[in-house]
Short mmCIF file of C-alpha atoms in Angstrom, two decimals:
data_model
loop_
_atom_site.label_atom_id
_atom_site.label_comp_id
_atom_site.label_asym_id
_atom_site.label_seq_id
_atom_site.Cartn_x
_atom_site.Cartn_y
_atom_site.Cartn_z
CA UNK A 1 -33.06 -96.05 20.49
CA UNK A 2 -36.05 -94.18 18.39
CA UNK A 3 -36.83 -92.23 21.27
CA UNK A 4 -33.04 -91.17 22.20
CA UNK A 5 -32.91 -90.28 18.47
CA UNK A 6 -35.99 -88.17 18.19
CA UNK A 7 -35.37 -86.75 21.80
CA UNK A 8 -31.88 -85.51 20.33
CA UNK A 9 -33.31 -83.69 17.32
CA UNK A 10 -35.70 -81.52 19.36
CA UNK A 11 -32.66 -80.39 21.50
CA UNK A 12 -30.80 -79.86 18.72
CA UNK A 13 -34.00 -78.27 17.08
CA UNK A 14 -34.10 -76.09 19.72
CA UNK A 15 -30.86 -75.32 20.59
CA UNK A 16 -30.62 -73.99 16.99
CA UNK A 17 -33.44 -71.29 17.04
CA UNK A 18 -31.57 -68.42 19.38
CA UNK A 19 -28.56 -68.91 17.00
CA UNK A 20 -30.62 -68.31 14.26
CA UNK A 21 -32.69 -65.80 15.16
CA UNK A 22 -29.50 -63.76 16.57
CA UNK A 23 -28.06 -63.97 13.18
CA UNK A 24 -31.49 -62.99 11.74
CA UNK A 25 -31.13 -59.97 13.98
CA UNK A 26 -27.72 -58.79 13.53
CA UNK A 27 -27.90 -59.22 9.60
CA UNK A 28 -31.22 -56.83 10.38
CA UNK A 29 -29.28 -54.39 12.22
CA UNK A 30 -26.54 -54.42 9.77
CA UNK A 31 -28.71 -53.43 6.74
CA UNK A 32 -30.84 -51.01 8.44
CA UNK A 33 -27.06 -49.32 9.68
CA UNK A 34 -25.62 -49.84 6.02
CA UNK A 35 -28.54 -47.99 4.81
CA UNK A 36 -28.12 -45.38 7.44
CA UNK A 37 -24.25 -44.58 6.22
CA UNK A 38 -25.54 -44.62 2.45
CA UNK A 39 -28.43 -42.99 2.77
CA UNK A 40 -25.76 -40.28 4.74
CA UNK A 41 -23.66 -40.29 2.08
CA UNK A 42 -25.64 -39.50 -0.51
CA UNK A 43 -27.14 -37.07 1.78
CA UNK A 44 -23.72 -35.46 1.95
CA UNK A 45 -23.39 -36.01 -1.90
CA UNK A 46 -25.85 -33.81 -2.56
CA UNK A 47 -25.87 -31.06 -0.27
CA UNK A 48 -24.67 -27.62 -0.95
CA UNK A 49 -21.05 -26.61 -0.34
CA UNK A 50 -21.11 -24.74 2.70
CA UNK A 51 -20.53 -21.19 2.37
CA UNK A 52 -16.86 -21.24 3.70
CA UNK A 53 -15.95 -23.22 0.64
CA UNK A 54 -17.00 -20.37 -1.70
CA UNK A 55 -14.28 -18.47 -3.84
CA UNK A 56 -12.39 -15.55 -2.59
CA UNK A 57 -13.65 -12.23 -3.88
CA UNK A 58 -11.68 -10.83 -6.65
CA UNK A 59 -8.76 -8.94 -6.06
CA UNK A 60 -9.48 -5.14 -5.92
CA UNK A 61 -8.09 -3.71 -9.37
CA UNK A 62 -5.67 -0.20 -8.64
CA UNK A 63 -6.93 2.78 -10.26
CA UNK A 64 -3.02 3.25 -11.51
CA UNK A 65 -1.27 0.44 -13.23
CA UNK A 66 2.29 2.99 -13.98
CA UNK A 67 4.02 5.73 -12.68
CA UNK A 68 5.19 9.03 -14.75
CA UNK A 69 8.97 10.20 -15.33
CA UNK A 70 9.62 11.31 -11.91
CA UNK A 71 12.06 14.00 -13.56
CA UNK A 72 8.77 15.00 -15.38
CA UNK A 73 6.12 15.15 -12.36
CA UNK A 74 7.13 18.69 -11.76
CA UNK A 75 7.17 21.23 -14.15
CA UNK A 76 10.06 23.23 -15.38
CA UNK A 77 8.55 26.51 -14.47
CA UNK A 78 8.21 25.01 -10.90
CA UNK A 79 11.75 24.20 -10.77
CA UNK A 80 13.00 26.97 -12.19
CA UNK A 81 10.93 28.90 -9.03
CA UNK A 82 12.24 26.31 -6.49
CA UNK A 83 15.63 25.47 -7.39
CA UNK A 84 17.20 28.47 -9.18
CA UNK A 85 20.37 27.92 -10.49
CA UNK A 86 19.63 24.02 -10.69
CA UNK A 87 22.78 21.92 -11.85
CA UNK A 88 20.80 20.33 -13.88
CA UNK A 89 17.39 21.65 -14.93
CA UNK A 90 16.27 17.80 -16.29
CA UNK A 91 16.72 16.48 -12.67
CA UNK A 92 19.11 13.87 -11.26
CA UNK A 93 17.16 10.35 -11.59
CA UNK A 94 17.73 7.66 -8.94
CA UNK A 95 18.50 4.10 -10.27
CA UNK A 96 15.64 1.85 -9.88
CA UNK A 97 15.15 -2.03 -11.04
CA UNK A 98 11.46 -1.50 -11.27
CA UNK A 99 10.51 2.01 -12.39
CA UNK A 100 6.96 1.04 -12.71
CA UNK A 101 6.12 0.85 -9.42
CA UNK A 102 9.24 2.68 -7.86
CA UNK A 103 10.48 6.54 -8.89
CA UNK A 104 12.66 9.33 -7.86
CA UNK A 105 14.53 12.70 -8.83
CA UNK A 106 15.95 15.50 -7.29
CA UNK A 107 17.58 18.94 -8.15
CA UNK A 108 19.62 21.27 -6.19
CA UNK A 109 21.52 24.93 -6.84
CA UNK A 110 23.18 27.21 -5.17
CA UNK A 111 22.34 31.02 -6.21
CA UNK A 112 25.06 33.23 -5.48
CA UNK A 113 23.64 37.14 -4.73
CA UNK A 114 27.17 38.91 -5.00
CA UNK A 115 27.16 40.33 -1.21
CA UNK A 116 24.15 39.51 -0.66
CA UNK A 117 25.06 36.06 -0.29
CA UNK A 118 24.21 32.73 -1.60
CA UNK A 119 20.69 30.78 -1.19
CA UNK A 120 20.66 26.80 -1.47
CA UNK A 121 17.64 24.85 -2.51
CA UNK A 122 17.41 20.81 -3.14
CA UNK A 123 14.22 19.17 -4.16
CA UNK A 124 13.10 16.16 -4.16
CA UNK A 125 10.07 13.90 -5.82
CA UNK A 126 9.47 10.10 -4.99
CA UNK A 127 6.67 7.73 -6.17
CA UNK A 128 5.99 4.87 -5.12
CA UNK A 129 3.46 2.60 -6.78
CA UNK A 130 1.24 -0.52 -5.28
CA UNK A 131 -0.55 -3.25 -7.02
CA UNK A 132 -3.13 -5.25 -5.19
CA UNK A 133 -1.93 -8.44 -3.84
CA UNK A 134 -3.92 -11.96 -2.78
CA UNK A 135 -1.90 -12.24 0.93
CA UNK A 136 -0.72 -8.63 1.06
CA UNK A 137 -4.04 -6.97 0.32
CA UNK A 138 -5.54 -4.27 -1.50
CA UNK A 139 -2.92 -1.66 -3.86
CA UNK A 140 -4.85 1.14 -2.07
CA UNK A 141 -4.65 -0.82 1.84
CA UNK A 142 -0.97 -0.98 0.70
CA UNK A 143 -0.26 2.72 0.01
CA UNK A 144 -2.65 4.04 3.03
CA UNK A 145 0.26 2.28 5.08
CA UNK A 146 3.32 3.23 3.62
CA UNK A 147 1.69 6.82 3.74
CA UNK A 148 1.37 6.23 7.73
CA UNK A 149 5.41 5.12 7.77
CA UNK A 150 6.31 7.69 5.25
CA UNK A 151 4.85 10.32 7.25
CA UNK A 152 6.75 8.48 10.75
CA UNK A 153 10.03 8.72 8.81
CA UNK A 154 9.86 12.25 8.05
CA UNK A 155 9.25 13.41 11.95
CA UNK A 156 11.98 11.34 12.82
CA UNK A 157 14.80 12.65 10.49
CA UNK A 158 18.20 12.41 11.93
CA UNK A 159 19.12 15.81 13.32
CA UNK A 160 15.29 17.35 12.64
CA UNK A 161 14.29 19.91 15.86
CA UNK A 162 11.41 21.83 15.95
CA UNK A 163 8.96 19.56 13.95
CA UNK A 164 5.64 20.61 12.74
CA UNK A 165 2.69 18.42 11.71
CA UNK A 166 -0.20 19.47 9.44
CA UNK A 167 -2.47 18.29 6.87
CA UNK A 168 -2.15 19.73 3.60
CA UNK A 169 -5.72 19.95 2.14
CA UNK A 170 -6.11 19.87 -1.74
CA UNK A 171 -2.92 16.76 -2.78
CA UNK A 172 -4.63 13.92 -3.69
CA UNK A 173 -6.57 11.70 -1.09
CA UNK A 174 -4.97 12.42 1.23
CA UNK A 175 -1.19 14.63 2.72
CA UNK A 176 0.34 15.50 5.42
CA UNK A 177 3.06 17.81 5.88
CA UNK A 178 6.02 17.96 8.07
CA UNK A 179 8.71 20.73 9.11
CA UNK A 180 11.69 20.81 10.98
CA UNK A 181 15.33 22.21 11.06
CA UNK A 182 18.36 20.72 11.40
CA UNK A 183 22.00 22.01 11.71
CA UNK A 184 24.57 21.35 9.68
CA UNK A 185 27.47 23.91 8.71
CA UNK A 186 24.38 26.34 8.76
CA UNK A 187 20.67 26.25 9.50
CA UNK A 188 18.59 23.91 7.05
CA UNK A 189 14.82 24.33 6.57
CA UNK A 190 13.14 21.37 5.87
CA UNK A 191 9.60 20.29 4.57
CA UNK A 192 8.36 16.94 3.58
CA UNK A 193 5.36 16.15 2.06
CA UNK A 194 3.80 13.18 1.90
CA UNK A 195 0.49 12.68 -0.15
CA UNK A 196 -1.94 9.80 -1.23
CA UNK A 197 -3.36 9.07 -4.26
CA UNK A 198 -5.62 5.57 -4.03
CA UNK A 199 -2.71 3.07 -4.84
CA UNK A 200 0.64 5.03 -5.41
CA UNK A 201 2.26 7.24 -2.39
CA UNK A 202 4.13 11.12 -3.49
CA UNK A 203 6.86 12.33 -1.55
CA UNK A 204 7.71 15.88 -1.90
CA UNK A 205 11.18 16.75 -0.24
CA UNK A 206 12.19 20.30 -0.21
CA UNK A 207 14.60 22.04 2.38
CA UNK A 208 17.10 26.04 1.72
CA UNK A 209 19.93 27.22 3.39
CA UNK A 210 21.65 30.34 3.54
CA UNK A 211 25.47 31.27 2.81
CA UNK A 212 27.70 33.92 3.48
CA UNK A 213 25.16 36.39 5.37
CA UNK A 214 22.35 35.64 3.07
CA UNK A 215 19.10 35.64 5.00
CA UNK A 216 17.72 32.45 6.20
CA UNK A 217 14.72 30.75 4.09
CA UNK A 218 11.22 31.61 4.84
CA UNK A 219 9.60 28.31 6.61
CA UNK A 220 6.16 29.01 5.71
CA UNK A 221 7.20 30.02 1.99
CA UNK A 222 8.99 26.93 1.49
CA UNK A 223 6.44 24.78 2.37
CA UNK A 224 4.30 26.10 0.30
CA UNK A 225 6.46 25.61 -2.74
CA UNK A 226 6.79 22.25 -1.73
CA UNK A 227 2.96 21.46 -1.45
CA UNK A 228 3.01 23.21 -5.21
CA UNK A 229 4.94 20.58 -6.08
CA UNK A 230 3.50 18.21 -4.62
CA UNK A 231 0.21 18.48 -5.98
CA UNK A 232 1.95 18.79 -9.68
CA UNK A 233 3.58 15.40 -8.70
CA UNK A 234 -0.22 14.06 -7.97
CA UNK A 235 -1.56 15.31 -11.07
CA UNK A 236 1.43 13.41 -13.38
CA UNK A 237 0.07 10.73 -12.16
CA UNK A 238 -3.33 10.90 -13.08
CA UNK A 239 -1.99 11.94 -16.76
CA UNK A 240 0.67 9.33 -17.22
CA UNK A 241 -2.54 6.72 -16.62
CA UNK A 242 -4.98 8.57 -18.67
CA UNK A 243 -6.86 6.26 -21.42
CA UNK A 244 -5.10 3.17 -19.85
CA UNK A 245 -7.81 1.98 -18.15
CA UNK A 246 -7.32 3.80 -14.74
CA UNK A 247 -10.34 4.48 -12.45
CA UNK A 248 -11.34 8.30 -12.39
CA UNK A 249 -9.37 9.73 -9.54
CA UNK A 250 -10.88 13.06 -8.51
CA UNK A 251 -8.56 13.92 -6.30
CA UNK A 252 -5.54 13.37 -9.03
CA UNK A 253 -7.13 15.88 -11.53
CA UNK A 254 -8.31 18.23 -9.08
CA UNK A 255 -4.77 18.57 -7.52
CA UNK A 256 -3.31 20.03 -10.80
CA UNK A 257 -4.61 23.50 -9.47
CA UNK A 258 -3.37 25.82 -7.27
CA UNK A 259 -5.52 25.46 -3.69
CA UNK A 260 -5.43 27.74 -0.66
CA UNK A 261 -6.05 24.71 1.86
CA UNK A 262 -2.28 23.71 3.58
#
């Protein structure tokens, strides 16, 4: 009975050891793995965030932060030149919800020449201002492409034949000018031009007609007048901003003179 006894505690002795040892090794493996995660963790704890976590840049500020009178962005002498006989010398504003960032006028007269007939002018002057935006993008990004669609809206005027592109040096950053005719009861001339300065986008529309055997407009003459006005559009911008903060805009100061370039 001894024997059977001590026989059955070696067995059981023995029997015992792979258990223990397995559980030896697995509590092993577990620690050295726990340390591993930790040890990654604090790794990860302490690294740098990667670069695609950084800030986004600043928002590019506009060089103008308001638009002038529209009514105002062309002198009186000018309109007296272009629209003789105006209906109203003070212009005709449009109604706008936002007249910081969005602007028109317009005049228009008919000057009656006895027998000589009767000469019709309309101008008008649109500004349109953009501020920089987080998802929309840069005021100036903004205004390069509404210049583009102004430009695409002006060749494609209902009724317009005979349309002219050309760049009219000298109005800002950048302008563009477009003529074309169209018929009506008589012959209209028409010239657009649109111009660029950084965030904001000028719009100079200017078209004549003749009455009762006047003769018709001069093309090249009008367009001229038109770029005039254009560029004194450009420069009321650069004054209505002046000591409020508004980035030097060469092109806006240099505009306010006369230039030969079309």
């Amino acid at each position: 009975m001894h024997r059977s006894a001590s026989r059955l505690t070696r067995v059981l002795a023995c029997a015992a050891v792979p258990v223990i040892l397995t559980v030896a090794g697995c509590s092993s493996d577990s620690d050295k793995s726990s340390g591993s995660k930790d040890s990654g963790k604090k790794s990860e704890a302490s690294a740098p965030a990667k670069s695609g976590s950084k800030s986004a840049a600043p928002l590019e500020k506009v060089a103008f932060a308001k638009l002038p009178d529209p009514c105002k962005a062309v002198t009186g002498k000018s309109i007296e030149s272009l629209v003789p006989e105006a209906k109203d010398k003070n212009g005709t504003a449009a109604k706008s919800n936002d007249l910081s960032n969005r602007a028109s006028c317009s005049w228009n007269g008919l000057k009656t020449d006895g027998v000589k007939g009767s000469q019709y002018r309309w101008l008008s002057v649109s500004l349109v201002r953009y501020d920089s935006h987080a998802s929309l993008g840069s005021g100036n990004k903004r205004a390069e492409d509404q210049y583009a669609k102004q430009i695409e809206l002006a060749k494609t005027a209902e009724g317009a034949h005979d349309v002219k592109t050309e760049q009219a040096g000298g109005v800002g950053d950048a302008a563009t000018s477009v003529s074309f005719g169209v018929k009506k009861d008589v012959d209209f001339v028409n010239n657009s031009v649109v111009a660029r300065a950084q965030n904001v986008v000028i719009t100079v529309d200017y078209n004549g007609a003749a009455y009762e055997g006047a003769g018709a407009p001069d093309q090249a003459k009008l367009l001229q007048d038109a770029i005039t006005a254009a560029k004194e559009a450009v420069a009321a911008v650069g004054a209505a901003n002046t000591g409020e903060g508004a980035a030097p805009s060469g092109s806006a100061s240099a505009s306010a003179s006369p230039s030969s370039d079309s």
